[in-house]
Amino acid sequence: MERFKLARNGIMKAGAALRQCPLNEDEVRRKTDHQDLVTCWDKNIEQMLRREILQFFPTDRVVGEEYPDKPGCPSGVIWYLDPIDGTTNFINQRRNYAVSVGCWENERPLFGLVLDVERDELYWAKKGGGAWRNGDALHVSNCGKVSDLLLATPCIQYTFLEEHPQRENMLRLARAARAVRSLGSVALELCQLAAGEADMFVTTRSAPWDHNAARVILEEAGGCICTLDGEPLPLNLNTTVAAFNSREMCKLFMQGEY
Ligand code: IPD
Ligand code: CA
Ligand code: CA
């Protein structure tokens, strides 16, 4: 089976399972602390996706959130899996969470898929083929003024309450912007930017499985993405992320002129 088709089938199967799975409070576990949670469903879904990928492509490498990475990648193809992006939303709201599957070959994007599970909306892009939500083409907004800007950030605590080198810049930006929104899912917020529903995105913490599928979708929708310092976004490291509807907005943010 072709990799994209395998990914699409897998993500739809994952969505169907998540929409009807039971979840009891005693199935929620802390990973590092009370703000970092995991459920049996994060693990089950990642296992299911891993199994299907490795059955058809045993020499690919799979980097997922819940299971350790095995080094070595004879095929040069790496998959990035987040079985549930927005686990806290999954637990508390039972919506606003996604399954995220990105696929790269020799550090170049092949495709990305992000399923907004409860809305049953599939964001997807193949390199060079545009960005889509189900059957509708996506494009970033044309917002060019900070006073018109909707800023998305997936965690208010990290972005505005913790000390980090860009904190002052972010606070000034938030004051100057039209609005700040926090959904609580890196993947879905990058897709909002791709769909023109937000104009800029920032976070001080993101892992490869959080953003490597959605970044393909965003770039195909005409957006751009880098670290908060304006460096190219690394593929295989935890990193800060800044994403924009245009190069001009990126420049504005890096200059901090607002
Ligand atoms: C988290 C969400 C959250 C973001 C965190 C991520 P998870 O992913 O995307 O919005 O602020 O940095 O780790 O744990 O729900 O997969
Ligand atoms: Ca995540
Ligand atoms: Ca996750």
mmCIF file with all atom_site columns, N, CA and C and ligand atoms in Angstrom, residues 31 37-38 42 46 65-66 81-87 98 209-210, ligand 3:
data_model
loop_
_atom_site.group_PDB
_atom_site.id
_atom_site.type_symbol
_atom_site.label_atom_id
_atom_site.label_alt_id
_atom_site.label_comp_id
_atom_site.label_asym_id
_atom_site.label_entity_id
_atom_site.label_seq_id
_atom_site.pdbx_PDB_ins_code
_atom_site.Cartn_x
_atom_site.Cartn_y
_atom_site.Cartn_z
_atom_site.occupancy
_atom_site.B_iso_or_equiv
_atom_site.pdbx_formal_charge
_atom_site.auth_seq_id
_atom_site.auth_comp_id
_atom_site.auth_asym_id
_atom_site.auth_atom_id
_atom_site.pdbx_PDB_model_num
ATOM   1  N  N  . LYS A 1 31  ? 2.470  11.973 33.601 1.00 0.00 ? 31  LYS A N  1
ATOM   2  C  CA . LYS A 1 31  ? 3.771  11.548 33.065 1.00 0.00 ? 31  LYS A CA 1
ATOM   3  C  C  . LYS A 1 31  ? 4.874  12.182 33.893 1.00 0.00 ? 31  LYS A C  1
ATOM   4  N  N  . LEU A 1 37  ? -0.326 14.808 31.107 1.00 0.00 ? 37  LEU A N  1
ATOM   5  C  CA . LEU A 1 37  ? -1.154 13.620 31.353 1.00 0.00 ? 37  LEU A CA 1
ATOM   6  C  C  . LEU A 1 37  ? -1.118 12.645 30.181 1.00 0.00 ? 37  LEU A C  1
ATOM   7  N  N  . VAL A 1 38  ? -1.437 11.410 30.473 1.00 0.00 ? 38  VAL A N  1
ATOM   8  C  CA . VAL A 1 38  ? -1.535 10.393 29.426 1.00 0.00 ? 38  VAL A CA 1
ATOM   9  C  C  . VAL A 1 38  ? -2.666 9.435  29.797 1.00 0.00 ? 38  VAL A C  1
ATOM   10 N  N  . ASP A 1 42  ? -4.002 7.134  24.475 1.00 0.00 ? 42  ASP A N  1
ATOM   11 C  CA . ASP A 1 42  ? -2.809 7.654  23.790 1.00 0.00 ? 42  ASP A CA 1
ATOM   12 C  C  . ASP A 1 42  ? -1.931 6.473  23.374 1.00 0.00 ? 42  ASP A C  1
ATOM   13 N  N  . GLU A 1 46  ? -1.342 4.919  19.484 1.00 0.00 ? 46  GLU A N  1
ATOM   14 C  CA . GLU A 1 46  ? 0.021  4.923  18.916 1.00 0.00 ? 46  GLU A CA 1
ATOM   15 C  C  . GLU A 1 46  ? 0.457  3.503  18.535 1.00 0.00 ? 46  GLU A C  1
ATOM   16 N  N  . GLU A 1 65  ? 5.068  9.885  20.418 1.00 0.00 ? 65  GLU A N  1
ATOM   17 C  CA . GLU A 1 65  ? 5.199  10.470 21.752 1.00 0.00 ? 65  GLU A CA 1
ATOM   18 C  C  . GLU A 1 65  ? 5.300  9.426  22.856 1.00 0.00 ? 65  GLU A C  1
ATOM   19 N  N  . GLU A 1 66  ? 4.593  8.315  22.714 1.00 0.00 ? 66  GLU A N  1
ATOM   20 C  CA . GLU A 1 66  ? 4.402  7.442  23.872 1.00 0.00 ? 66  GLU A CA 1
ATOM   21 C  C  . GLU A 1 66  ? 5.379  6.262  23.971 1.00 0.00 ? 66  GLU A C  1
ATOM   22 N  N  . LEU A 1 81  ? 4.409  10.591 14.958 1.00 0.00 ? 81  LEU A N  1
ATOM   23 C  CA . LEU A 1 81  ? 3.040  10.272 15.398 1.00 0.00 ? 81  LEU A CA 1
ATOM   24 C  C  . LEU A 1 81  ? 2.712  10.926 16.729 1.00 0.00 ? 81  LEU A C  1
ATOM   25 N  N  . ASP A 1 82  ? 1.630  11.677 16.754 1.00 0.00 ? 82  ASP A N  1
ATOM   26 C  CA . ASP A 1 82  ? 1.059  12.073 18.038 1.00 0.00 ? 82  ASP A CA 1
ATOM   27 C  C  . ASP A 1 82  ? -0.334 11.453 18.089 1.00 0.00 ? 82  ASP A C  1
ATOM   28 N  N  . PRO A 1 83  ? -0.510 10.398 18.901 1.00 0.00 ? 83  PRO A N  1
ATOM   29 C  CA . PRO A 1 83  ? -1.782 9.678  18.888 1.00 0.00 ? 83  PRO A CA 1
ATOM   30 C  C  . PRO A 1 83  ? -2.935 10.541 19.383 1.00 0.00 ? 83  PRO A C  1
ATOM   31 N  N  . ILE A 1 84  ? -2.654 11.405 20.364 1.00 0.00 ? 84  ILE A N  1
ATOM   32 C  CA . ILE A 1 84  ? -3.652 12.402 20.794 1.00 0.00 ? 84  ILE A CA 1
ATOM   33 C  C  . ILE A 1 84  ? -2.885 13.695 21.060 1.00 0.00 ? 84  ILE A C  1
ATOM   34 N  N  . ASP A 1 85  ? -3.079 14.699 20.242 1.00 0.00 ? 85  ASP A N  1
ATOM   35 C  CA . ASP A 1 85  ? -2.490 16.010 20.532 1.00 0.00 ? 85  ASP A CA 1
ATOM   36 C  C  . ASP A 1 85  ? -3.599 16.855 21.147 1.00 0.00 ? 85  ASP A C  1
ATOM   37 N  N  . GLY A 1 86  ? -3.374 17.194 22.426 1.00 0.00 ? 86  GLY A N  1
ATOM   38 C  CA . GLY A 1 86  ? -4.440 17.839 23.195 1.00 0.00 ? 86  GLY A CA 1
ATOM   39 C  C  . GLY A 1 86  ? -5.045 16.834 24.162 1.00 0.00 ? 86  GLY A C  1
ATOM   40 N  N  . THR A 1 87  ? -4.193 16.056 24.819 1.00 0.00 ? 87  THR A N  1
ATOM   41 C  CA . THR A 1 87  ? -4.695 15.025 25.745 1.00 0.00 ? 87  THR A CA 1
ATOM   42 C  C  . THR A 1 87  ? -5.545 15.635 26.867 1.00 0.00 ? 87  THR A C  1
ATOM   43 N  N  . ALA A 1 98  ? -6.551 16.086 18.518 1.00 0.00 ? 98  ALA A N  1
ATOM   44 C  CA . ALA A 1 98  ? -6.254 15.623 17.156 1.00 0.00 ? 98  ALA A CA 1
ATOM   45 C  C  . ALA A 1 98  ? -5.382 14.377 17.176 1.00 0.00 ? 98  ALA A C  1
ATOM   46 N  N  . TRP A 1 209 ? 6.724  15.333 17.230 1.00 0.00 ? 209 TRP A N  1
ATOM   47 C  CA . TRP A 1 209 ? 5.398  14.752 16.926 1.00 0.00 ? 209 TRP A CA 1
ATOM   48 C  C  . TRP A 1 209 ? 4.285  15.784 17.051 1.00 0.00 ? 209 TRP A C  1
ATOM   49 N  N  . ASP A 1 210 ? 4.531  16.885 17.769 1.00 0.00 ? 210 ASP A N  1
ATOM   50 C  CA . ASP A 1 210 ? 3.502  17.933 17.867 1.00 0.00 ? 210 ASP A CA 1
ATOM   51 C  C  . ASP A 1 210 ? 3.360  18.684 16.539 1.00 0.00 ? 210 ASP A C  1
HETATM 52 CA CA . CA  B 2 .   ? 0.096  13.425 22.670 1.00 0.00 ? 3   CA  B CA 1
#
